């Protein structure tokens, strides 16, 4: 596809200004899942190595879902990180990554970017980007984390599976233009390295709260979410510094650790 040239090391290098994120790259035409490959090689790899695929045959989404990954249209990549923290802090990295990506999209003049807790990026109420974070730990030490990023970039409506046609979007579907995927990746890595280093100082989202609020799709909305075995409803007040969603319910404030939030009303 000439309007979406292949991702290349050279082109990424033209835009990359990081110290270590993306300085080692593994680019494949087809992988089952970049997260799977990154997890398999993480122990022997330097921090910052990025696995990229032009196509995934078994792209993974959150909560056991799949991630549609047609060839040569979008960005499918997984970043190996080695944070110096206990495993319980690692899920915050997905939120930091979502904030970095939201700001990169704004730099690309994409308006109306929002983040749906915990880390989905939405554009005009359709999903544009998903993030899947996994980790490996020994006792209370994190060995490595893998941050998988899927951004729909040059996909068209025809490329989307029918069940996603009213749920997903891409930069191309939104703007009518094709984007340089190597450049978008380099911009994400530039932004993320900076934010990752800031996060490593405290392992807290406190320094990111203001930026989170700017993009928070759920704030002040009534949602339902899983809480243990229950489904609870409440009005979203924001996120805690550890990433939990803060809900005002009829029974007081409840903090949600993980799962999907379903919007009920404004
Ligand atoms: C979600 O469900 O929102 C998370 C989707 C994450 C998709 C990306 S694509 C690159 C990386 N490899 C995978 O198999 N999944 C992530």
PDB file of C-alpha atoms and ligand atoms in Angstrom:
ATOM      1  CA  UNK A   1       0.000   0.000   0.000  1.00  0.00           C
ATOM      2  CA  UNK A   2       1.897   3.107  -1.209  1.00  0.00           C
ATOM      3  CA  UNK A   3      -0.022   5.601   0.927  1.00  0.00           C
ATOM      4  CA  UNK A   4       1.098   3.718   4.063  1.00  0.00           C
ATOM      5  CA  UNK A   5       4.775   2.829   3.442  1.00  0.00           C
ATOM      6  CA  UNK A   6       6.333   0.118   5.586  1.00  0.00           C
ATOM      7  CA  UNK A   7       7.696   1.051   8.986  1.00  0.00           C
ATOM      8  CA  UNK A   8      11.495   1.303   8.751  1.00  0.00           C
ATOM      9  CA  UNK A   9      14.415   1.691  11.150  1.00  0.00           C
ATOM     10  CA  UNK A  10      15.818   4.501   9.025  1.00  0.00           C
ATOM     11  CA  UNK A  11      12.593   6.497   9.038  1.00  0.00           C
ATOM     12  CA  UNK A  12      12.067   5.984  12.773  1.00  0.00           C
ATOM     13  CA  UNK A  13      15.669   7.164  13.313  1.00  0.00           C
ATOM     14  CA  UNK A  14      14.913  10.374  11.404  1.00  0.00           C
ATOM     15  CA  UNK A  15      12.507  11.435  14.166  1.00  0.00           C
ATOM     16  CA  UNK A  16      13.800   9.646  17.277  1.00  0.00           C
ATOM     17  CA  UNK A  17      15.499  11.720  19.981  1.00  0.00           C
ATOM     18  CA  UNK A  18      15.525   9.221  22.860  1.00  0.00           C
ATOM     19  CA  UNK A  19      18.407   7.840  24.922  1.00  0.00           C
ATOM     20  CA  UNK A  20      17.182   4.234  25.029  1.00  0.00           C
ATOM     21  CA  UNK A  21      13.519   3.825  23.985  1.00  0.00           C
ATOM     22  CA  UNK A  22      13.527   2.529  20.430  1.00  0.00           C
ATOM     23  CA  UNK A  23      17.325   2.449  20.146  1.00  0.00           C
ATOM     24  CA  UNK A  24      17.003  -1.330  19.661  1.00  0.00           C
ATOM     25  CA  UNK A  25      14.234  -2.354  17.266  1.00  0.00           C
ATOM     26  CA  UNK A  26      12.888  -5.682  16.107  1.00  0.00           C
ATOM     27  CA  UNK A  27      10.670  -5.187  13.059  1.00  0.00           C
ATOM     28  CA  UNK A  28       8.751  -8.146  11.587  1.00  0.00           C
ATOM     29  CA  UNK A  29       6.269  -8.470   8.753  1.00  0.00           C
ATOM     30  CA  UNK A  30       3.992 -10.847  10.659  1.00  0.00           C
ATOM     31  CA  UNK A  31       3.878 -11.903  14.303  1.00  0.00           C
ATOM     32  CA  UNK A  32       1.178 -13.581  16.294  1.00  0.00           C
ATOM     33  CA  UNK A  33       1.420 -10.749  18.839  1.00  0.00           C
ATOM     34  CA  UNK A  34       4.195  -8.237  19.481  1.00  0.00           C
ATOM     35  CA  UNK A  35       3.482  -8.585  23.207  1.00  0.00           C
ATOM     36  CA  UNK A  36       4.115 -12.332  23.061  1.00  0.00           C
ATOM     37  CA  UNK A  37       7.427 -11.832  21.242  1.00  0.00           C
ATOM     38  CA  UNK A  38       8.504  -9.045  23.594  1.00  0.00           C
ATOM     39  CA  UNK A  39       7.662 -11.151  26.657  1.00  0.00           C
ATOM     40  CA  UNK A  40       9.697 -14.059  25.234  1.00  0.00           C
ATOM     41  CA  UNK A  41      12.852 -11.990  24.655  1.00  0.00           C
ATOM     42  CA  UNK A  42      12.565  -9.447  27.486  1.00  0.00           C
ATOM     43  CA  UNK A  43      15.046 -11.100  29.869  1.00  0.00           C
ATOM     44  CA  UNK A  44      17.869 -11.066  27.278  1.00  0.00           C
ATOM     45  CA  UNK A  45      16.954  -7.647  25.858  1.00  0.00           C
ATOM     46  CA  UNK A  46      18.010  -4.132  26.790  1.00  0.00           C
ATOM     47  CA  UNK A  47      15.461  -1.804  28.322  1.00  0.00           C
ATOM     48  CA  UNK A  48      13.749   0.193  25.591  1.00  0.00           C
ATOM     49  CA  UNK A  49      13.798  -2.491  22.892  1.00  0.00           C
ATOM     50  CA  UNK A  50      10.668  -2.180  20.760  1.00  0.00           C
ATOM     51  CA  UNK A  51       9.066  -5.078  18.889  1.00  0.00           C
ATOM     52  CA  UNK A  52       7.044  -3.947  15.866  1.00  0.00           C
ATOM     53  CA  UNK A  53       4.907  -5.960  13.453  1.00  0.00           C
ATOM     54  CA  UNK A  54       3.251  -4.909  10.212  1.00  0.00           C
ATOM     55  CA  UNK A  55       0.523  -7.453  10.931  1.00  0.00           C
ATOM     56  CA  UNK A  56      -0.549  -9.589  13.905  1.00  0.00           C
ATOM     57  CA  UNK A  57      -2.336 -12.894  13.463  1.00  0.00           C
ATOM     58  CA  UNK A  58      -3.379 -13.076  17.117  1.00  0.00           C
ATOM     59  CA  UNK A  59      -3.270  -9.513  18.431  1.00  0.00           C
ATOM     60  CA  UNK A  60      -4.206  -9.455  22.122  1.00  0.00           C
ATOM     61  CA  UNK A  61      -6.533  -6.948  23.755  1.00  0.00           C
ATOM     62  CA  UNK A  62      -7.412  -6.409  27.392  1.00  0.00           C
ATOM     63  CA  UNK A  63      -9.540  -8.882  29.320  1.00  0.00           C
ATOM     64  CA  UNK A  64      -8.930 -11.744  26.875  1.00  0.00           C
ATOM     65  CA  UNK A  65     -10.233  -9.853  23.847  1.00  0.00           C
ATOM     66  CA  UNK A  66      -8.513  -9.825  20.450  1.00  0.00           C
ATOM     67  CA  UNK A  67      -7.054  -6.809  18.660  1.00  0.00           C
ATOM     68  CA  UNK A  68      -7.809  -6.503  14.937  1.00  0.00           C
ATOM     69  CA  UNK A  69      -4.417  -6.133  13.232  1.00  0.00           C
ATOM     70  CA  UNK A  70      -4.650  -5.817   9.417  1.00  0.00           C
ATOM     71  CA  UNK A  71      -1.361  -5.584   7.499  1.00  0.00           C
ATOM     72  CA  UNK A  72       0.589  -2.380   6.844  1.00  0.00           C
ATOM     73  CA  UNK A  73      -2.036   0.064   8.062  1.00  0.00           C
ATOM     74  CA  UNK A  74      -1.578   0.620  11.745  1.00  0.00           C
ATOM     75  CA  UNK A  75       0.926   0.566  14.546  1.00  0.00           C
ATOM     76  CA  UNK A  76       1.384  -2.630  16.566  1.00  0.00           C
ATOM     77  CA  UNK A  77       4.339  -2.440  18.917  1.00  0.00           C
ATOM     78  CA  UNK A  78       5.521  -3.589  22.344  1.00  0.00           C
ATOM     79  CA  UNK A  79       8.096  -1.796  24.452  1.00  0.00           C
ATOM     80  CA  UNK A  80      10.300  -3.621  26.966  1.00  0.00           C
ATOM     81  CA  UNK A  81      10.777  -1.659  30.181  1.00  0.00           C
ATOM     82  CA  UNK A  82      12.659  -2.568  33.355  1.00  0.00           C
ATOM     83  CA  UNK A  83      11.161  -0.331  36.032  1.00  0.00           C
ATOM     84  CA  UNK A  84      12.769  -0.276  39.440  1.00  0.00           C
ATOM     85  CA  UNK A  85       9.601  -0.908  41.458  1.00  0.00           C
ATOM     86  CA  UNK A  86       7.382  -3.541  43.008  1.00  0.00           C
ATOM     87  CA  UNK A  87       4.911  -5.225  40.602  1.00  0.00           C
ATOM     88  CA  UNK A  88       1.861  -3.503  42.104  1.00  0.00           C
ATOM     89  CA  UNK A  89       3.006  -0.179  40.584  1.00  0.00           C
ATOM     90  CA  UNK A  90       3.480  -1.464  37.032  1.00  0.00           C
ATOM     91  CA  UNK A  91      -0.160  -1.076  35.830  1.00  0.00           C
ATOM     92  CA  UNK A  92       0.285   2.688  36.265  1.00  0.00           C
ATOM     93  CA  UNK A  93       2.616   2.544  33.252  1.00  0.00           C
ATOM     94  CA  UNK A  94      -0.352   1.939  30.952  1.00  0.00           C
ATOM     95  CA  UNK A  95      -1.933   5.172  32.162  1.00  0.00           C
ATOM     96  CA  UNK A  96       1.333   7.093  31.742  1.00  0.00           C
ATOM     97  CA  UNK A  97       1.594   5.679  28.199  1.00  0.00           C
ATOM     98  CA  UNK A  98      -1.974   6.729  27.367  1.00  0.00           C
ATOM     99  CA  UNK A  99      -1.233  10.295  28.468  1.00  0.00           C
ATOM    100  CA  UNK A 100       1.985  10.385  26.383  1.00  0.00           C
ATOM    101  CA  UNK A 101       0.116   9.123  23.307  1.00  0.00           C
ATOM    102  CA  UNK A 102      -2.800  11.532  23.787  1.00  0.00           C
ATOM    103  CA  UNK A 103      -0.352  14.433  23.769  1.00  0.00           C
ATOM    104  CA  UNK A 104       1.433  13.139  20.667  1.00  0.00           C
ATOM    105  CA  UNK A 105      -1.928  12.936  18.886  1.00  0.00           C
ATOM    106  CA  UNK A 106      -2.618  16.529  19.860  1.00  0.00           C
ATOM    107  CA  UNK A 107       0.789  17.535  18.444  1.00  0.00           C
ATOM    108  CA  UNK A 108      -0.430  15.925  15.200  1.00  0.00           C
ATOM    109  CA  UNK A 109      -3.417  18.326  15.311  1.00  0.00           C
ATOM    110  CA  UNK A 110      -5.951  15.641  16.224  1.00  0.00           C
ATOM    111  CA  UNK A 111      -8.686  17.300  18.317  1.00  0.00           C
ATOM    112  CA  UNK A 112     -11.167  15.649  20.680  1.00  0.00           C
ATOM    113  CA  UNK A 113      -8.759  13.029  22.008  1.00  0.00           C
ATOM    114  CA  UNK A 114     -10.006  11.463  25.247  1.00  0.00           C
ATOM    115  CA  UNK A 115      -8.771   8.662  27.475  1.00  0.00           C
ATOM    116  CA  UNK A 116     -11.297   6.162  28.792  1.00  0.00           C
ATOM    117  CA  UNK A 117     -10.044   4.682  32.066  1.00  0.00           C
ATOM    118  CA  UNK A 118      -7.865   2.819  32.360  1.00  0.00           C
ATOM    119  CA  UNK A 119      -6.039   3.356  29.105  1.00  0.00           C
ATOM    120  CA  UNK A 120      -8.167   3.375  25.955  1.00  0.00           C
ATOM    121  CA  UNK A 121      -7.749   6.354  23.669  1.00  0.00           C
ATOM    122  CA  UNK A 122     -10.955   7.507  22.047  1.00  0.00           C
ATOM    123  CA  UNK A 123     -11.589   9.957  19.248  1.00  0.00           C
ATOM    124  CA  UNK A 124     -15.128  11.276  18.816  1.00  0.00           C
ATOM    125  CA  UNK A 125     -16.466   8.468  21.015  1.00  0.00           C
ATOM    126  CA  UNK A 126     -14.787   5.696  18.996  1.00  0.00           C
ATOM    127  CA  UNK A 127     -11.733   3.711  19.990  1.00  0.00           C
ATOM    128  CA  UNK A 128      -8.485   4.752  18.302  1.00  0.00           C
ATOM    129  CA  UNK A 129      -5.804   3.158  20.459  1.00  0.00           C
ATOM    130  CA  UNK A 130      -5.470   0.376  23.025  1.00  0.00           C
ATOM    131  CA  UNK A 131      -2.688  -0.400  25.469  1.00  0.00           C
ATOM    132  CA  UNK A 132      -1.933  -3.781  26.996  1.00  0.00           C
ATOM    133  CA  UNK A 133       0.579  -3.983  29.809  1.00  0.00           C
ATOM    134  CA  UNK A 134       2.060  -7.238  31.125  1.00  0.00           C
ATOM    135  CA  UNK A 135       4.873  -7.946  33.529  1.00  0.00           C
ATOM    136  CA  UNK A 136       7.115 -10.603  34.946  1.00  0.00           C
ATOM    137  CA  UNK A 137       8.203 -10.552  38.564  1.00  0.00           C
ATOM    138  CA  UNK A 138      10.182 -12.605  41.042  1.00  0.00           C
ATOM    139  CA  UNK A 139       8.760 -12.296  44.545  1.00  0.00           C
ATOM    140  CA  UNK A 140       8.300  -8.561  45.019  1.00  0.00           C
ATOM    141  CA  UNK A 141      10.667  -7.410  42.254  1.00  0.00           C
ATOM    142  CA  UNK A 142       9.633  -6.510  38.735  1.00  0.00           C
ATOM    143  CA  UNK A 143      11.899  -8.208  36.211  1.00  0.00           C
ATOM    144  CA  UNK A 144      10.392  -6.477  33.211  1.00  0.00           C
ATOM    145  CA  UNK A 145       7.211  -4.907  31.904  1.00  0.00           C
ATOM    146  CA  UNK A 146       5.911  -5.033  28.349  1.00  0.00           C
ATOM    147  CA  UNK A 147       3.803  -2.116  27.177  1.00  0.00           C
ATOM    148  CA  UNK A 148       1.888  -3.087  24.032  1.00  0.00           C
ATOM    149  CA  UNK A 149       0.409  -0.304  21.934  1.00  0.00           C
ATOM    150  CA  UNK A 150      -2.047  -0.589  19.060  1.00  0.00           C
ATOM    151  CA  UNK A 151      -2.949   2.646  17.243  1.00  0.00           C
ATOM    152  CA  UNK A 152      -5.317   2.628  14.291  1.00  0.00           C
ATOM    153  CA  UNK A 153      -3.532   4.928  11.875  1.00  0.00           C
ATOM    154  CA  UNK A 154      -4.180   4.368   8.159  1.00  0.00           C
ATOM    155  CA  UNK A 155      -6.960   1.801   8.422  1.00  0.00           C
ATOM    156  CA  UNK A 156     -10.083   2.475   6.365  1.00  0.00           C
ATOM    157  CA  UNK A 157     -13.671   1.540   7.155  1.00  0.00           C
ATOM    158  CA  UNK A 158     -13.315  -1.378   4.676  1.00  0.00           C
ATOM    159  CA  UNK A 159     -10.406  -2.831   6.683  1.00  0.00           C
ATOM    160  CA  UNK A 160     -12.420  -2.980   9.896  1.00  0.00           C
ATOM    161  CA  UNK A 161     -14.263  -6.123  10.913  1.00  0.00           C
ATOM    162  CA  UNK A 162     -18.046  -5.497  10.717  1.00  0.00           C
ATOM    163  CA  UNK A 163     -18.449  -5.668  14.488  1.00  0.00           C
ATOM    164  CA  UNK A 164     -16.065  -2.729  14.926  1.00  0.00           C
ATOM    165  CA  UNK A 165     -17.533  -0.487  12.232  1.00  0.00           C
ATOM    166  CA  UNK A 166     -19.436   1.694  14.704  1.00  0.00           C
ATOM    167  CA  UNK A 167     -16.949   1.330  17.578  1.00  0.00           C
ATOM    168  CA  UNK A 168     -13.474   1.955  16.146  1.00  0.00           C
ATOM    169  CA  UNK A 169     -11.827   4.727  14.188  1.00  0.00           C
ATOM    170  CA  UNK A 170      -8.414   5.602  12.753  1.00  0.00           C
ATOM    171  CA  UNK A 171      -6.460   8.781  12.151  1.00  0.00           C
ATOM    172  CA  UNK A 172      -7.147   8.355   8.446  1.00  0.00           C
ATOM    173  CA  UNK A 173     -10.882   7.799   8.925  1.00  0.00           C
ATOM    174  CA  UNK A 174     -11.004  10.924  11.099  1.00  0.00           C
ATOM    175  CA  UNK A 175      -8.878  13.282   8.987  1.00  0.00           C
ATOM    176  CA  UNK A 176      -9.009  11.801   5.475  1.00  0.00           C
ATOM    177  CA  UNK A 177      -5.196  11.829   5.476  1.00  0.00           C
ATOM    178  CA  UNK A 178      -2.537   9.109   5.663  1.00  0.00           C
ATOM    179  CA  UNK A 179       0.067   9.373   8.405  1.00  0.00           C
ATOM    180  CA  UNK A 180       3.738   8.372   8.482  1.00  0.00           C
ATOM    181  CA  UNK A 181       3.618   5.426  10.907  1.00  0.00           C
ATOM    182  CA  UNK A 182       7.376   5.479  11.578  1.00  0.00           C
ATOM    183  CA  UNK A 183       7.130   9.135  12.562  1.00  0.00           C
ATOM    184  CA  UNK A 184       4.129   8.534  14.844  1.00  0.00           C
ATOM    185  CA  UNK A 185       6.022   5.706  16.566  1.00  0.00           C
ATOM    186  CA  UNK A 186       9.148   7.849  17.044  1.00  0.00           C
ATOM    187  CA  UNK A 187       7.029  10.670  18.496  1.00  0.00           C
ATOM    188  CA  UNK A 188       5.377   8.246  20.936  1.00  0.00           C
ATOM    189  CA  UNK A 189       8.779   6.910  22.039  1.00  0.00           C
ATOM    190  CA  UNK A 190      10.168  10.439  22.477  1.00  0.00           C
ATOM    191  CA  UNK A 191       7.212  11.446  24.646  1.00  0.00           C
ATOM    192  CA  UNK A 192       7.084   8.188  26.589  1.00  0.00           C
ATOM    193  CA  UNK A 193      10.775   8.138  27.508  1.00  0.00           C
ATOM    194  CA  UNK A 194      10.402  11.537  29.123  1.00  0.00           C
ATOM    195  CA  UNK A 195       7.218  10.577  30.981  1.00  0.00           C
ATOM    196  CA  UNK A 196       8.578   7.159  32.013  1.00  0.00           C
ATOM    197  CA  UNK A 197      11.615   8.807  33.611  1.00  0.00           C
ATOM    198  CA  UNK A 198       9.362  11.207  35.491  1.00  0.00           C
ATOM    199  CA  UNK A 199       7.181   8.313  36.673  1.00  0.00           C
ATOM    200  CA  UNK A 200      10.221   6.263  37.792  1.00  0.00           C
ATOM    201  CA  UNK A 201      11.087   8.976  40.367  1.00  0.00           C
ATOM    202  CA  UNK A 202       7.905   8.417  42.441  1.00  0.00           C
ATOM    203  CA  UNK A 203       5.996   5.449  40.981  1.00  0.00           C
ATOM    204  CA  UNK A 204       2.882   7.557  41.395  1.00  0.00           C
ATOM    205  CA  UNK A 205       0.461   9.278  39.051  1.00  0.00           C
ATOM    206  CA  UNK A 206       0.422  12.412  41.234  1.00  0.00           C
ATOM    207  CA  UNK A 207       2.592  14.383  38.764  1.00  0.00           C
ATOM    208  CA  UNK A 208       0.298  13.294  35.912  1.00  0.00           C
ATOM    209  CA  UNK A 209      -3.092  14.168  37.446  1.00  0.00           C
ATOM    210  CA  UNK A 210      -3.507  17.513  35.703  1.00  0.00           C
ATOM    211  CA  UNK A 211      -2.707  16.016  32.307  1.00  0.00           C
ATOM    212  CA  UNK A 212      -5.041  13.055  33.020  1.00  0.00           C
ATOM    213  CA  UNK A 213      -7.943  15.388  33.837  1.00  0.00           C
ATOM    214  CA  UNK A 214      -7.516  17.145  30.498  1.00  0.00           C
ATOM    215  CA  UNK A 215      -8.299  13.917  28.622  1.00  0.00           C
ATOM    216  CA  UNK A 216     -10.525  12.083  31.121  1.00  0.00           C
ATOM    217  CA  UNK A 217     -13.578  10.821  29.199  1.00  0.00           C
ATOM    218  CA  UNK A 218     -15.381   9.465  32.250  1.00  0.00           C
ATOM    219  CA  UNK A 219     -15.069  12.312  34.745  1.00  0.00           C
ATOM    220  CA  UNK A 220     -18.525  13.371  36.021  1.00  0.00           C
ATOM    221  CA  UNK A 221     -20.251  10.619  34.058  1.00  0.00           C
ATOM    222  CA  UNK A 222     -22.336   7.886  35.632  1.00  0.00           C
ATOM    223  CA  UNK A 223     -20.831   4.518  34.851  1.00  0.00           C
ATOM    224  CA  UNK A 224     -21.123   0.909  35.888  1.00  0.00           C
ATOM    225  CA  UNK A 225     -18.105  -1.301  36.557  1.00  0.00           C
ATOM    226  CA  UNK A 226     -17.176  -4.629  38.088  1.00  0.00           C
ATOM    227  CA  UNK A 227     -16.130  -4.456  41.727  1.00  0.00           C
ATOM    228  CA  UNK A 228     -15.201  -7.886  43.002  1.00  0.00           C
ATOM    229  CA  UNK A 229     -18.257 -10.022  42.206  1.00  0.00           C
ATOM    230  CA  UNK A 230     -20.619  -7.028  42.063  1.00  0.00           C
ATOM    231  CA  UNK A 231     -21.495  -4.552  39.366  1.00  0.00           C
ATOM    232  CA  UNK A 232     -21.684  -1.111  40.869  1.00  0.00           C
ATOM    233  CA  UNK A 233     -22.833   2.236  39.513  1.00  0.00           C
ATOM    234  CA  UNK A 234     -21.629   5.667  40.409  1.00  0.00           C
ATOM    235  CA  UNK A 235     -20.403   9.030  39.264  1.00  0.00           C
ATOM    236  CA  UNK A 236     -16.725   9.185  38.313  1.00  0.00           C
ATOM    237  CA  UNK A 237     -14.708  11.651  40.373  1.00  0.00           C
ATOM    238  CA  UNK A 238     -11.315  10.935  38.770  1.00  0.00           C
ATOM    239  CA  UNK A 239      -8.414   8.583  39.456  1.00  0.00           C
ATOM    240  CA  UNK A 240      -6.316   7.978  42.546  1.00  0.00           C
ATOM    241  CA  UNK A 241      -2.555   8.440  42.352  1.00  0.00           C
ATOM    242  CA  UNK A 242      -2.230   4.641  42.076  1.00  0.00           C
ATOM    243  CA  UNK A 243      -4.520   4.559  39.018  1.00  0.00           C
ATOM    244  CA  UNK A 244      -7.721   3.296  40.650  1.00  0.00           C
ATOM    245  CA  UNK A 245     -10.966   4.820  39.417  1.00  0.00           C
ATOM    246  CA  UNK A 246     -12.777   6.846  42.076  1.00  0.00           C
ATOM    247  CA  UNK A 247     -16.561   6.436  42.067  1.00  0.00           C
ATOM    248  CA  UNK A 248     -19.165   8.263  44.144  1.00  0.00           C
ATOM    249  CA  UNK A 249     -21.912   5.705  44.812  1.00  0.00           C
ATOM    250  CA  UNK A 250     -25.016   5.632  47.016  1.00  0.00           C
ATOM    251  CA  UNK A 251     -22.856   3.744  49.523  1.00  0.00           C
ATOM    252  CA  UNK A 252     -19.995   6.219  49.526  1.00  0.00           C
ATOM    253  CA  UNK A 253     -16.717   6.424  47.627  1.00  0.00           C
ATOM    254  CA  UNK A 254     -15.550   3.179  45.984  1.00  0.00           C
ATOM    255  CA  UNK A 255     -12.211   2.630  44.256  1.00  0.00           C
ATOM    256  CA  UNK A 256     -12.105   0.315  41.216  1.00  0.00           C
ATOM    257  CA  UNK A 257      -8.791  -1.402  40.457  1.00  0.00           C
ATOM    258  CA  UNK A 258      -9.318  -2.987  37.059  1.00  0.00           C
ATOM    259  CA  UNK A 259     -11.904  -3.923  34.470  1.00  0.00           C
ATOM    260  CA  UNK A 260     -14.166  -2.153  32.032  1.00  0.00           C
ATOM    261  CA  UNK A 261     -16.244   0.919  32.733  1.00  0.00           C
ATOM    262  CA  UNK A 262     -19.597   1.221  30.939  1.00  0.00           C
ATOM    263  CA  UNK A 263     -20.934   4.718  30.430  1.00  0.00           C
ATOM    264  CA  UNK A 264     -24.557   5.091  31.566  1.00  0.00           C
ATOM    265  CA  UNK A 265     -25.121   8.829  31.325  1.00  0.00           C
ATOM    266  CA  UNK A 266     -23.628  12.294  31.685  1.00  0.00           C
TER     267      UNK A 266
HETATM  268  C1  LIG B   1      -7.035  -3.154  24.404  1.00  0.00           C
HETATM  269  O1  LIG B   1      -7.763  -4.127  24.548  1.00  0.00           O
HETATM  270  O2  LIG B   1      -7.502  -2.018  24.340  1.00  0.00           O
HETATM  271  C2  LIG B   1      -5.546  -3.317  24.312  1.00  0.00           C
HETATM  272  C3  LIG B   1      -5.103  -3.535  22.894  1.00  0.00           C
HETATM  273  C4  LIG B   1      -3.602  -3.631  22.738  1.00  0.00           C
HETATM  274  C5  LIG B   1      -3.211  -3.975  21.333  1.00  0.00           C
HETATM  275  C6  LIG B   1      -1.723  -3.967  21.130  1.00  0.00           C
HETATM  276  S1  LIG B   1      -1.274  -4.144  19.442  1.00  0.00           S
HETATM  277  C7  LIG B   1       0.378  -4.371  19.891  1.00  0.00           C
HETATM  278  C8  LIG B   1       0.407  -5.211  21.135  1.00  0.00           C
HETATM  279  N1  LIG B   1       0.385  -6.618  20.785  1.00  0.00           N
HETATM  280  C9  LIG B   1      -0.743  -7.205  21.148  1.00  0.00           C
HETATM  281  O3  LIG B   1      -1.020  -8.411  20.947  1.00  0.00           O
HETATM  282  N2  LIG B   1      -1.547  -6.337  21.763  1.00  0.00           N
HETATM  283  C10 LIG B   1      -0.935  -5.039  21.860  1.00  0.00           C
END
